[in-house]
Coordinates of C-alpha atoms in Angstrom, one line a residue:
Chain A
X1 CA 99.9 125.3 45.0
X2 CA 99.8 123.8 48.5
X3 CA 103.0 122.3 49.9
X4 CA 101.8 118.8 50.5
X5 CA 105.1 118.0 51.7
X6 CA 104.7 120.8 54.1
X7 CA 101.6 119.2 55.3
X8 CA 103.2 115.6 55.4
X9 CA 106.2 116.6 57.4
X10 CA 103.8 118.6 59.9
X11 CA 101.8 114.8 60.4
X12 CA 105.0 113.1 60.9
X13 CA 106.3 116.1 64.0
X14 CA 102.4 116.2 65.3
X15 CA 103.8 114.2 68.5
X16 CA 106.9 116.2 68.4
X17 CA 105.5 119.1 68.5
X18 CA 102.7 118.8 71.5
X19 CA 105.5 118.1 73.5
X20 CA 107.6 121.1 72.5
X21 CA 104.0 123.4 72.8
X22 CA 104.0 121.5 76.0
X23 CA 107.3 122.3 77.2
X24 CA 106.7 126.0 76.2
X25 CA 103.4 126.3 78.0
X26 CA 104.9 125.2 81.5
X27 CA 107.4 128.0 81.0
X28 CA 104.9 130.3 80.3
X29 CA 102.6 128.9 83.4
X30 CA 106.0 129.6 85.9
X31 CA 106.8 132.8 84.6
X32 CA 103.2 134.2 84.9
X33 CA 103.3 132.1 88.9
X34 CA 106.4 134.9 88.9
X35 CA 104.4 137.5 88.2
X36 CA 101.8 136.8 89.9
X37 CA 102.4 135.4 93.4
X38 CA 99.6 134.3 95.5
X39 CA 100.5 137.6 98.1
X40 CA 97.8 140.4 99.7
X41 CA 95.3 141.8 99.5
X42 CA 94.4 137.7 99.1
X43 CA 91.1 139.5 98.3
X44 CA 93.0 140.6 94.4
X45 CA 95.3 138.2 94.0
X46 CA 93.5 134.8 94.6
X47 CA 90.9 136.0 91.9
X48 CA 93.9 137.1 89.5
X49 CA 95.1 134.0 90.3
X50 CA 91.9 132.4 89.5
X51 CA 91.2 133.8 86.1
X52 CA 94.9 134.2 85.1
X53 CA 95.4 130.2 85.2
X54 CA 91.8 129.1 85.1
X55 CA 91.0 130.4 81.7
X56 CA 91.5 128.0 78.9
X57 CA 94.9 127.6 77.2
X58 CA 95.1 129.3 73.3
X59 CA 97.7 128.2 71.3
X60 CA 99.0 131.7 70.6
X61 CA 101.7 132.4 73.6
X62 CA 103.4 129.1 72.6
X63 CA 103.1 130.5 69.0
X64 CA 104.6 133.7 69.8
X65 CA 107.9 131.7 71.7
X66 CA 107.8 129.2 68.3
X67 CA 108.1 132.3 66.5
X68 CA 110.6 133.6 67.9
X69 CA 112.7 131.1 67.7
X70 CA 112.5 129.9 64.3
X71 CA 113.9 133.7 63.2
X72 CA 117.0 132.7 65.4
X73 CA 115.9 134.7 68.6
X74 CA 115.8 132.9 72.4
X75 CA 112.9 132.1 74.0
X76 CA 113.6 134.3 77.0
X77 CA 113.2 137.0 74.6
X78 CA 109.5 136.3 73.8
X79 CA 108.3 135.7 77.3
X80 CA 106.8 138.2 78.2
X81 CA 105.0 138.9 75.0
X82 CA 103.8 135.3 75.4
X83 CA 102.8 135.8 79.2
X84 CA 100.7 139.1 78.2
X85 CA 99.4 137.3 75.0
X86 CA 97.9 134.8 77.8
X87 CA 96.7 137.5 80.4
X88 CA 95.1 139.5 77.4
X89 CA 93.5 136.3 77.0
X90 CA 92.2 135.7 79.8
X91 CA 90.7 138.5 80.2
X92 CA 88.6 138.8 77.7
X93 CA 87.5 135.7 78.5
X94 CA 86.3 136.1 81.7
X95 CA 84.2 139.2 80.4
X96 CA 82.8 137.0 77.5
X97 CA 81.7 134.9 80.5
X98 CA 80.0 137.9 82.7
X99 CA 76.4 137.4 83.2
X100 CA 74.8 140.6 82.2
X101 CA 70.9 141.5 83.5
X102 CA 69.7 141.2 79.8
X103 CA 72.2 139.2 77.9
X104 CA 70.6 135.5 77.4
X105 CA 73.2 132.8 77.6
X106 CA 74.5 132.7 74.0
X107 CA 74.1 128.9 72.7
X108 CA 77.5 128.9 71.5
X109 CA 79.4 129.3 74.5
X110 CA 79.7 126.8 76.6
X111 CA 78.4 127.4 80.5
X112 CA 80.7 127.8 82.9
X113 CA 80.8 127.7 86.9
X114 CA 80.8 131.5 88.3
X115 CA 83.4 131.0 91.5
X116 CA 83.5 135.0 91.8
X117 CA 80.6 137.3 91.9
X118 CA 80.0 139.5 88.8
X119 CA 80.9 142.1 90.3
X120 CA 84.5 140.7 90.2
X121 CA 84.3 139.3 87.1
X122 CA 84.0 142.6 85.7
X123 CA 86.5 144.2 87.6
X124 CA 89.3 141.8 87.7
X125 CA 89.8 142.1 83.5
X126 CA 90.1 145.1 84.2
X127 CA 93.3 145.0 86.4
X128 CA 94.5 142.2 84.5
X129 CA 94.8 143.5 81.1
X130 CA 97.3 146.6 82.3
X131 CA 99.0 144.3 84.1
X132 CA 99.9 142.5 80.7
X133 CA 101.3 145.7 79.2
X134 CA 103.1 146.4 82.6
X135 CA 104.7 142.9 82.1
X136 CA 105.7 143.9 78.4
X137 CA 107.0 147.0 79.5
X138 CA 109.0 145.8 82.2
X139 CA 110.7 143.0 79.7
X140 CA 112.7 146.4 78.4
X141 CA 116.3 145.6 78.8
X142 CA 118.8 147.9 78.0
X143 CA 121.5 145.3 77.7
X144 CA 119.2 144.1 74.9
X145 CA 118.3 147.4 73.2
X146 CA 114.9 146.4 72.9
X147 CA 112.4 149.1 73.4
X148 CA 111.7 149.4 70.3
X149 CA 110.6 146.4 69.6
X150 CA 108.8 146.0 73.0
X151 CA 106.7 149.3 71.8
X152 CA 106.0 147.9 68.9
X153 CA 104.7 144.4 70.3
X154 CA 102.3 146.5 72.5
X155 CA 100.9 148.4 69.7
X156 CA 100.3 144.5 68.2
X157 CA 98.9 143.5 71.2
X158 CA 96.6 146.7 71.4
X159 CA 95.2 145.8 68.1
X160 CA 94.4 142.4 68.6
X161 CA 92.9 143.1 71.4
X162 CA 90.6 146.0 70.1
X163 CA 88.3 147.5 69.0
X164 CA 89.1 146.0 65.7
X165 CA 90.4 142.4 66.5
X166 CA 89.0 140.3 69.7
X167 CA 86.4 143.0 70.6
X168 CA 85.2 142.6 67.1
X169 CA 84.6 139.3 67.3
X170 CA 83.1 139.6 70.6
X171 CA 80.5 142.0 68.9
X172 CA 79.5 139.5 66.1
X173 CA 78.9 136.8 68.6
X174 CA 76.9 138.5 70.6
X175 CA 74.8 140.7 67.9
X176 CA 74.3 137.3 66.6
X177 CA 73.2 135.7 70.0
X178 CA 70.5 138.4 70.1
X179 CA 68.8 137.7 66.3
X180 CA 66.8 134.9 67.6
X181 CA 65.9 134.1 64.1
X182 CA 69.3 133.0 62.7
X183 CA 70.8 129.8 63.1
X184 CA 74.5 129.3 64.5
X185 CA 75.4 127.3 62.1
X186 CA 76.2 130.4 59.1
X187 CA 79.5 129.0 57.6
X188 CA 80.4 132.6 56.5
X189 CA 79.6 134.2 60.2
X190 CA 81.8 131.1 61.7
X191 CA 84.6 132.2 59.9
X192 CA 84.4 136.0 60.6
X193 CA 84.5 135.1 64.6
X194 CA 87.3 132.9 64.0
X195 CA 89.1 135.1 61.9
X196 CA 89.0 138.1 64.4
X197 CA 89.5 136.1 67.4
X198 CA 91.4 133.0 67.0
X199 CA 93.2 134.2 63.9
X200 CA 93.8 137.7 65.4
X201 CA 95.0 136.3 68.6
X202 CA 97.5 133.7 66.9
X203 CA 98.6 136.3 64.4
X204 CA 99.7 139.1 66.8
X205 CA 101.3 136.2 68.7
X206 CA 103.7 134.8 65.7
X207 CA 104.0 138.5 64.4
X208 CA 105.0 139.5 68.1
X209 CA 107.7 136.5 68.1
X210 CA 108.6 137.6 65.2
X211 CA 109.5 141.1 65.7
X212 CA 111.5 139.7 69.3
X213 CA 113.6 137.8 67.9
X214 CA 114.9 140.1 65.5
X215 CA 113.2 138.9 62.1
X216 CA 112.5 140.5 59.0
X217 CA 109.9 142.7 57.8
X218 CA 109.3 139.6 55.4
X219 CA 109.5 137.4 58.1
X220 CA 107.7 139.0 60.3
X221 CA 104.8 139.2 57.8
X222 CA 105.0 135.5 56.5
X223 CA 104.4 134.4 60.4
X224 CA 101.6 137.0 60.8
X225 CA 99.7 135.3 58.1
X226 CA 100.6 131.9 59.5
X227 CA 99.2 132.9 62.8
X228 CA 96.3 133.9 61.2
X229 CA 95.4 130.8 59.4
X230 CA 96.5 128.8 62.8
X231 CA 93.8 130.8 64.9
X232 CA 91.6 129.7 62.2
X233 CA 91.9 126.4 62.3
X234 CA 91.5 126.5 66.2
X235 CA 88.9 128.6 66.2
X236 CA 86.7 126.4 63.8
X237 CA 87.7 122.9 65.5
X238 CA 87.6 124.6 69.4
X239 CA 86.2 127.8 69.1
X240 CA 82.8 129.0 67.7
X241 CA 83.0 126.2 64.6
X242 CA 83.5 123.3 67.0
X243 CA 79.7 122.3 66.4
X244 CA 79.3 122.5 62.7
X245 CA 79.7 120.0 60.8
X246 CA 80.9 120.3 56.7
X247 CA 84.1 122.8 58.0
X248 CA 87.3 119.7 57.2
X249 CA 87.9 121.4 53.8
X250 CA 88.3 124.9 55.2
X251 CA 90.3 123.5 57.6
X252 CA 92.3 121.9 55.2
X253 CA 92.7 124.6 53.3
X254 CA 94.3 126.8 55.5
X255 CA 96.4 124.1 56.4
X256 CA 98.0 124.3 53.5
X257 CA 98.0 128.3 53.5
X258 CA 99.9 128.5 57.0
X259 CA 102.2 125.7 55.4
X260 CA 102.8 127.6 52.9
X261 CA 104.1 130.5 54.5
X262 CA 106.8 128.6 56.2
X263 CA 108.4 127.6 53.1
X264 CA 111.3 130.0 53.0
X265 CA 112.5 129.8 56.1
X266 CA 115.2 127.4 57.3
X267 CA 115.9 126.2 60.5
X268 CA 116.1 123.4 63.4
X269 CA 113.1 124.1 65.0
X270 CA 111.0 124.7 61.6
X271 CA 109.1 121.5 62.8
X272 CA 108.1 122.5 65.5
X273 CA 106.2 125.4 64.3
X274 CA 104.7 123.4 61.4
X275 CA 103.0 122.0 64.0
X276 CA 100.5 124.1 65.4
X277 CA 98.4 123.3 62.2
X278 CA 98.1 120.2 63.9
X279 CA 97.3 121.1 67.3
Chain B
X1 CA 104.2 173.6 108.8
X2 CA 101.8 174.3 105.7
X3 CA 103.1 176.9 103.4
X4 CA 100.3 179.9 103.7
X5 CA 101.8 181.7 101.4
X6 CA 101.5 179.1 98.8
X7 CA 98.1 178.8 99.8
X8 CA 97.2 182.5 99.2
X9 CA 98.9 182.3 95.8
X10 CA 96.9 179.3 94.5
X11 CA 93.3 181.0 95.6
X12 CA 94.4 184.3 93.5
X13 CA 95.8 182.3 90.4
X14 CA 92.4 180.5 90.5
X15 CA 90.9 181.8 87.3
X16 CA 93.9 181.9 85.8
X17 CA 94.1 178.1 86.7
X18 CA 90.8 177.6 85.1
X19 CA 91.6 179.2 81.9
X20 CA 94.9 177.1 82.0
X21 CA 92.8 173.8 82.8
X22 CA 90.8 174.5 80.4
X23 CA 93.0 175.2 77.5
X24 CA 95.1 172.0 78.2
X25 CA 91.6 170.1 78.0
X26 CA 90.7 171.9 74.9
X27 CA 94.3 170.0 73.0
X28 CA 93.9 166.9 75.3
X29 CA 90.4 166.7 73.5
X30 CA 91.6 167.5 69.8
X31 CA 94.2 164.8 70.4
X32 CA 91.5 162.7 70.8
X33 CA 89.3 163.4 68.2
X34 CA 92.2 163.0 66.1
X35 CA 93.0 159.6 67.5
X36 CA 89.5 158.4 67.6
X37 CA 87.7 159.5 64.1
X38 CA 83.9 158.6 63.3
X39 CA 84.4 156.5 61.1
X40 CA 83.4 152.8 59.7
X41 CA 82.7 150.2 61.2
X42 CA 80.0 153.0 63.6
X43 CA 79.0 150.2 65.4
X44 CA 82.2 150.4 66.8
X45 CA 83.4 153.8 66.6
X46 CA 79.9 155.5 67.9
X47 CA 79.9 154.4 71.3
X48 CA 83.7 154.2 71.3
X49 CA 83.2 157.7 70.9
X50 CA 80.6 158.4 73.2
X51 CA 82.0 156.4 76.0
X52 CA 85.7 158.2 75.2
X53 CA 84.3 161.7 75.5
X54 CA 81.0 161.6 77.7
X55 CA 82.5 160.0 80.4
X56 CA 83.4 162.6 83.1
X57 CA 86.1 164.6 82.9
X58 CA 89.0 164.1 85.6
X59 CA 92.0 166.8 86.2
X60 CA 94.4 164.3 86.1
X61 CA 95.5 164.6 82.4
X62 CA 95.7 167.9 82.5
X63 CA 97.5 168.0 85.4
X64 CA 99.9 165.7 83.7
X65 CA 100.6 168.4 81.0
X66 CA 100.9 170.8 84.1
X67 CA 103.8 168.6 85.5
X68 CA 105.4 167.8 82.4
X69 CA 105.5 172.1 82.1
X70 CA 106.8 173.2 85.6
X71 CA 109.6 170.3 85.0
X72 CA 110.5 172.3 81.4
X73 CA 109.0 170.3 79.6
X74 CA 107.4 170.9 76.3
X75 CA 103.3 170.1 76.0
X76 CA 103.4 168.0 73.5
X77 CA 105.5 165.6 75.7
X78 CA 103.0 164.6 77.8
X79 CA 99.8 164.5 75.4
X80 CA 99.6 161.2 74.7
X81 CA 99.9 160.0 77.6
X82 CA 97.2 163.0 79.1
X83 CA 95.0 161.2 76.5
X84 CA 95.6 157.8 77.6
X85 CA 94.8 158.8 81.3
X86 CA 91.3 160.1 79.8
X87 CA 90.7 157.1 78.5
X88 CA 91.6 154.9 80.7
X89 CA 89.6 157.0 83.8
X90 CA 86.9 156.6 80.5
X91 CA 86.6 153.1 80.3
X92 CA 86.9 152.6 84.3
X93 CA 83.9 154.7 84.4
X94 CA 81.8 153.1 82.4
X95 CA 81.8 149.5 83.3
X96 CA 81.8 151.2 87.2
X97 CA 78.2 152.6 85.2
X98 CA 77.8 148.8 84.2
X99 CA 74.3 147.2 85.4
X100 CA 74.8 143.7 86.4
X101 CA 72.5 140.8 87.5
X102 CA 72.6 141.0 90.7
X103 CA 74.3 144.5 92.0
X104 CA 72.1 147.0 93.2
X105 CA 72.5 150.2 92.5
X106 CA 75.0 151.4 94.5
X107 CA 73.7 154.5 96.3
X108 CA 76.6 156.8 96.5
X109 CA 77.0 157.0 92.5
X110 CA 75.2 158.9 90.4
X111 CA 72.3 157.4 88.2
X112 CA 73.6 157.7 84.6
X113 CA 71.9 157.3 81.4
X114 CA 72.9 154.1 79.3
X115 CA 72.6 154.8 75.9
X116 CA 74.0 151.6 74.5
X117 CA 73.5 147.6 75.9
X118 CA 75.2 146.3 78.6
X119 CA 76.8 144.2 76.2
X120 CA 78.4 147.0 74.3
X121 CA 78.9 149.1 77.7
X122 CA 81.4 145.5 78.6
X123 CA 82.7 145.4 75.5
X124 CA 83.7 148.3 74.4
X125 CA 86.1 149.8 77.4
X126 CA 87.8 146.2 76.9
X127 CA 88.9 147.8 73.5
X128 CA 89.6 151.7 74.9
X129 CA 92.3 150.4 77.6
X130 CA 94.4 148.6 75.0
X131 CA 93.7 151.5 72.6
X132 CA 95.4 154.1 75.2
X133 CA 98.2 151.9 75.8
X134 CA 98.7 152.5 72.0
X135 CA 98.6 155.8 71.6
X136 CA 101.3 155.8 74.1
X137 CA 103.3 153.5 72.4
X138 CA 103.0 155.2 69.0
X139 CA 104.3 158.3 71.0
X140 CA 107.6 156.6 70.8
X141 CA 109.5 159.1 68.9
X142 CA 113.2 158.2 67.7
X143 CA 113.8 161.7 67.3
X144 CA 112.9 162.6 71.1
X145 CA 114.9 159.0 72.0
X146 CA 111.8 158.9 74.3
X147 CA 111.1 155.7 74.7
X148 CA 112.6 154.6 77.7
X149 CA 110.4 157.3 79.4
X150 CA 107.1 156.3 77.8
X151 CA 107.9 152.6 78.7
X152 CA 108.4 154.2 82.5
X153 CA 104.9 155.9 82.1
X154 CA 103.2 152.6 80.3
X155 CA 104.4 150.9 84.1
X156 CA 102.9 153.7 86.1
X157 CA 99.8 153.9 84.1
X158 CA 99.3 149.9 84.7
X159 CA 99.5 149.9 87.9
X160 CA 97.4 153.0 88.6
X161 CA 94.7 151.4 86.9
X162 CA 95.2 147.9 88.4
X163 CA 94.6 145.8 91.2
X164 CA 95.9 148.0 93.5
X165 CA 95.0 151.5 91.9
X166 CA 91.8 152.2 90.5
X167 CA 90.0 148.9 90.6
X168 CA 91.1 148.7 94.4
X169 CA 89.3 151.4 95.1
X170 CA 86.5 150.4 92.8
X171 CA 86.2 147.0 94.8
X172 CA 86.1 148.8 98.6
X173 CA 82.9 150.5 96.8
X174 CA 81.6 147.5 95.8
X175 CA 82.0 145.4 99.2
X176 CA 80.0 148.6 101.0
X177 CA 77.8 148.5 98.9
X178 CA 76.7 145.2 99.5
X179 CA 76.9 145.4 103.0
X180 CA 73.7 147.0 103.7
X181 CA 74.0 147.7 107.3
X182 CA 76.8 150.2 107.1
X183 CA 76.4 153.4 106.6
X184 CA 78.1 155.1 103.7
X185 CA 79.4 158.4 105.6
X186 CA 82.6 156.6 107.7
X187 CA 84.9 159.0 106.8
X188 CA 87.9 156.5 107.1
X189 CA 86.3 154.7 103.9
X190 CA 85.9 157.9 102.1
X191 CA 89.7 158.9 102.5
X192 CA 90.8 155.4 101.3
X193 CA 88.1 155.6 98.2
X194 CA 89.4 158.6 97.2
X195 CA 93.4 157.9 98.1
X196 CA 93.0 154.5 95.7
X197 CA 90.9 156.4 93.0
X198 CA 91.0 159.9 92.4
X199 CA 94.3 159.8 94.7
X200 CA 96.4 157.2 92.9
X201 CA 95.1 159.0 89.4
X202 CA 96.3 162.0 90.0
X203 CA 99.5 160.9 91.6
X204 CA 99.7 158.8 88.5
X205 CA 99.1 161.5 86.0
X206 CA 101.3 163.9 87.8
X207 CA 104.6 162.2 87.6
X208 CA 104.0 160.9 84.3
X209 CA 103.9 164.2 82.9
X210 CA 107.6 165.0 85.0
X211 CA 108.9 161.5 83.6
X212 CA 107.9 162.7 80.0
X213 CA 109.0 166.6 80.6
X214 CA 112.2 165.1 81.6
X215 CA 112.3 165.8 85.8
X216 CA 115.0 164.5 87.9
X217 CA 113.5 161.4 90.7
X218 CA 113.2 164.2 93.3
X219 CA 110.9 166.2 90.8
X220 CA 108.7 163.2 89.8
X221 CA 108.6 162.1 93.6
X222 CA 107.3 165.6 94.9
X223 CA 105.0 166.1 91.8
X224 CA 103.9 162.2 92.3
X225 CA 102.6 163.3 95.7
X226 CA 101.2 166.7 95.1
X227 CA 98.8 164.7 92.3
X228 CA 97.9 162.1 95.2
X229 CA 96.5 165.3 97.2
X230 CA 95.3 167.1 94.6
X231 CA 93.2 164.0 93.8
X232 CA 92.2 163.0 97.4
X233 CA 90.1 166.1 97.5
X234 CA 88.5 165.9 94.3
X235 CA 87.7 162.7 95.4
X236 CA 86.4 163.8 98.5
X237 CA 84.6 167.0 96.9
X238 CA 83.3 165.5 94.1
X239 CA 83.5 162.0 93.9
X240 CA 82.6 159.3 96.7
X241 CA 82.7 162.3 99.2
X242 CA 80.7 164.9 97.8
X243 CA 77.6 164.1 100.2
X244 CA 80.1 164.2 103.4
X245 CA 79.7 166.9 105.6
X246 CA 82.9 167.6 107.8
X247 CA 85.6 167.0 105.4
X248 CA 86.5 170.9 105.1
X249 CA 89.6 170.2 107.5
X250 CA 90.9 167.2 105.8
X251 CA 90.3 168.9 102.7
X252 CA 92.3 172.1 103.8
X253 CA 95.1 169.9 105.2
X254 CA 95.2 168.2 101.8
X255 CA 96.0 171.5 100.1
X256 CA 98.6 172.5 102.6
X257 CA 100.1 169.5 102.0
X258 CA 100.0 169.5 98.4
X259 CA 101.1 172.8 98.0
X260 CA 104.4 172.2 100.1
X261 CA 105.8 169.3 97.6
X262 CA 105.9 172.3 95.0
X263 CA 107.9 175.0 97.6
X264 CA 111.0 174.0 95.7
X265 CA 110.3 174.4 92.2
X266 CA 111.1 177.8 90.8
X267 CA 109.7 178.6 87.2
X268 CA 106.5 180.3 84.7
X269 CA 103.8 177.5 85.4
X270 CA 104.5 177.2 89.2
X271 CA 101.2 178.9 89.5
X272 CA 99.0 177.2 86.9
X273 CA 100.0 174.0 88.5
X274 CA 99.1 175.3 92.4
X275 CA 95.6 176.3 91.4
X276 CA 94.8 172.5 91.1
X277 CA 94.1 172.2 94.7
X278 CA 91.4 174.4 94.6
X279 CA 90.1 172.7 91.3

């Protein structure tokens, strides 16, 4: 069942395609510098600044423009998504990082250098995240018609970033951080993280490009469960599964899956999207 | 300059102001329960329920029904977004509540109870905030043709609850409460507190509620200020400056001012919507 030419095609572009995530990422990076100048109170904006751009890249924003585009939209029209997809990010990721008075140091997260206080830490997320949805909403455009879609992409975004999607995963890590007994290394668990965060992250992002650029329900849906299995496969090799061992066949797997739901569509930049498997 | 007569009508409407409060925070709260069932997973919805409706209550969504009302609006306008202000003020609150490693307890806030782990008081407002900005979006209503306002009201919600709203305010408490020396009773500090928090809230709830209800600029603008009052003295009679002595002029000012953005309006509610000042 697995499209093996899918998969053979998505070795040949690999090159191809980091420089066309590349190329997307350092449109993303100036229209967030847009958005959020370096301006006072320096006493805000240079830790916005610092967590906005100083968290690590995901794959998803770059997904959400890829997205887009391979449904026949333009890229402008997935910007903002992608910028808020990164914020949201980056947020979340900064509170994952918050040293808490009775929260040992999870062994699966890396340590990181603390340039802000905690106090910051905890309140700067907290700014950033509306300032995502402000960013969506102000990407409405009459000219385009496009509220509905832009309320629609927030609702996405909502969920993926809830109580049900990256907060979820969130949860599992660190109920598992505090059962001392368990090992880390639970292939079932690893997958359950990955698949709320990574593959939650990445599927609201394709789902999101899709719905901008004006695909189909069907569309839309196949590039939601692409996104998904591309999370996956990033959370697994970069995320929470980086350490274990024994994971290539799941990997390759859902390889195949996410190639798999490209299959109908037909388009220049199809490469490119095939891709992010690969990434 | 203060209108007197405004003045006395707002202190004899004052129970009828309470009953109105009141009722409009009896539907704000069905709304909720509606919007946040018990249900499975608990470990997520318990405490999403106990941080949504133990935090504090704050006027400001129900004097966002009140604005949406005197503009002619119909109540069920401005509910979502009345529950969205809640929850947002909700999730604010509780990481403000947040012990970390090394903040002491700042001393002009109220000890509370922590009923879950700091790790669940972190995570789970990072899942409320997005949740509120859906049930806004979801408000969207093809029928109404709505959704340019809501979009408006999704911008104004942001930035009252960003870097330069709410978690302003929230970081001037912070830095004086590190800075041992100073005393917490400068009066300056306590206006700007309460202008940033409470202040900005209430502005912000105000002319969402005449956005939604459908009131000209002029409208929102005048109700956008009256809130700002309206919230300054909560703020200073109940939040950061309840322990001030010597406020009762500013305080009194405050109303006179507040009540003088509403001399224009004619209509039914003009009276439920005065008695907020004396809240």
């Amino acid at each position: 069942r697995p499209s093996s030419s899918g998969c053979r095609s998505a070795m040949v572009t690999m090159s191809q395609n980091q420089s066309y995530s590349a190329s997307v990422n350092a449109e993303i990076e100036v229209h967030l510098k847009q958005a959020i100048p370096m301006r006072p109170p320096l006493e805000v904006f240079e830790p916005m600044n610092h967590f906005s751009f100083g968290a690590p890249r995901t794959t998803a924003p770059a997904l959400c423009v890829a997205a887009c585009e391979l449904v026949g939209g333009q890229r402008d029209q997935a910007m903002a998504a992608a910028a808020a997809l990164h914020l949201m990010r980056a947020a979340s990721f900064t509170h994952e990082q918050l040293p808490l008075t009775d929260r040992p140091r999870p062994k699966f997260r890396p340590v990181t250098h603390h340039a802000y206080s905690p106090n910051i830490e905890l309140l700067l997320p907290d700014a950033i995240v509306p300032f995502g949805f402000e960013l969506l909403a102000k990407s409405d455009d009459p000219a385009q018609d496009n509220s509905e879609r832009i309320l629609r992409v927030m609702i996405e975004i909502a969920r993926a970033m809830g109580s049900q999607g990256m907060v979820e995963g969130q949860y599992y890590e660190v109920e598992r951080s505090q059962s001392e007994g368990e090992g880390l290394n639970d292939v079932g668990w690893i997958v359950d993280v990955c698949k709320k965060k990574e593959g939650g992250l990445h599927a609201c992002g394709a789902a999101c490009g899709a719905i901008l650029g004006g695909g189909s329900e069907e569309e839309i849906e196949k590039l939601r469960k692409f996104g998904l299995y591309v999370g996956m496969i990033r959370g697994i090799l970069h995320g929470v599964g980086r350490k274990e061992k024994g994971l290539e066949t799941t990997v390759e797997e859902l390889r195949n899956l996410a190639l798999k739901e490209l299959e109908e569509f037909k388009g220049g930049n199809l490469e490119a999207i095939s891709g992010f498997v690969n990434l």
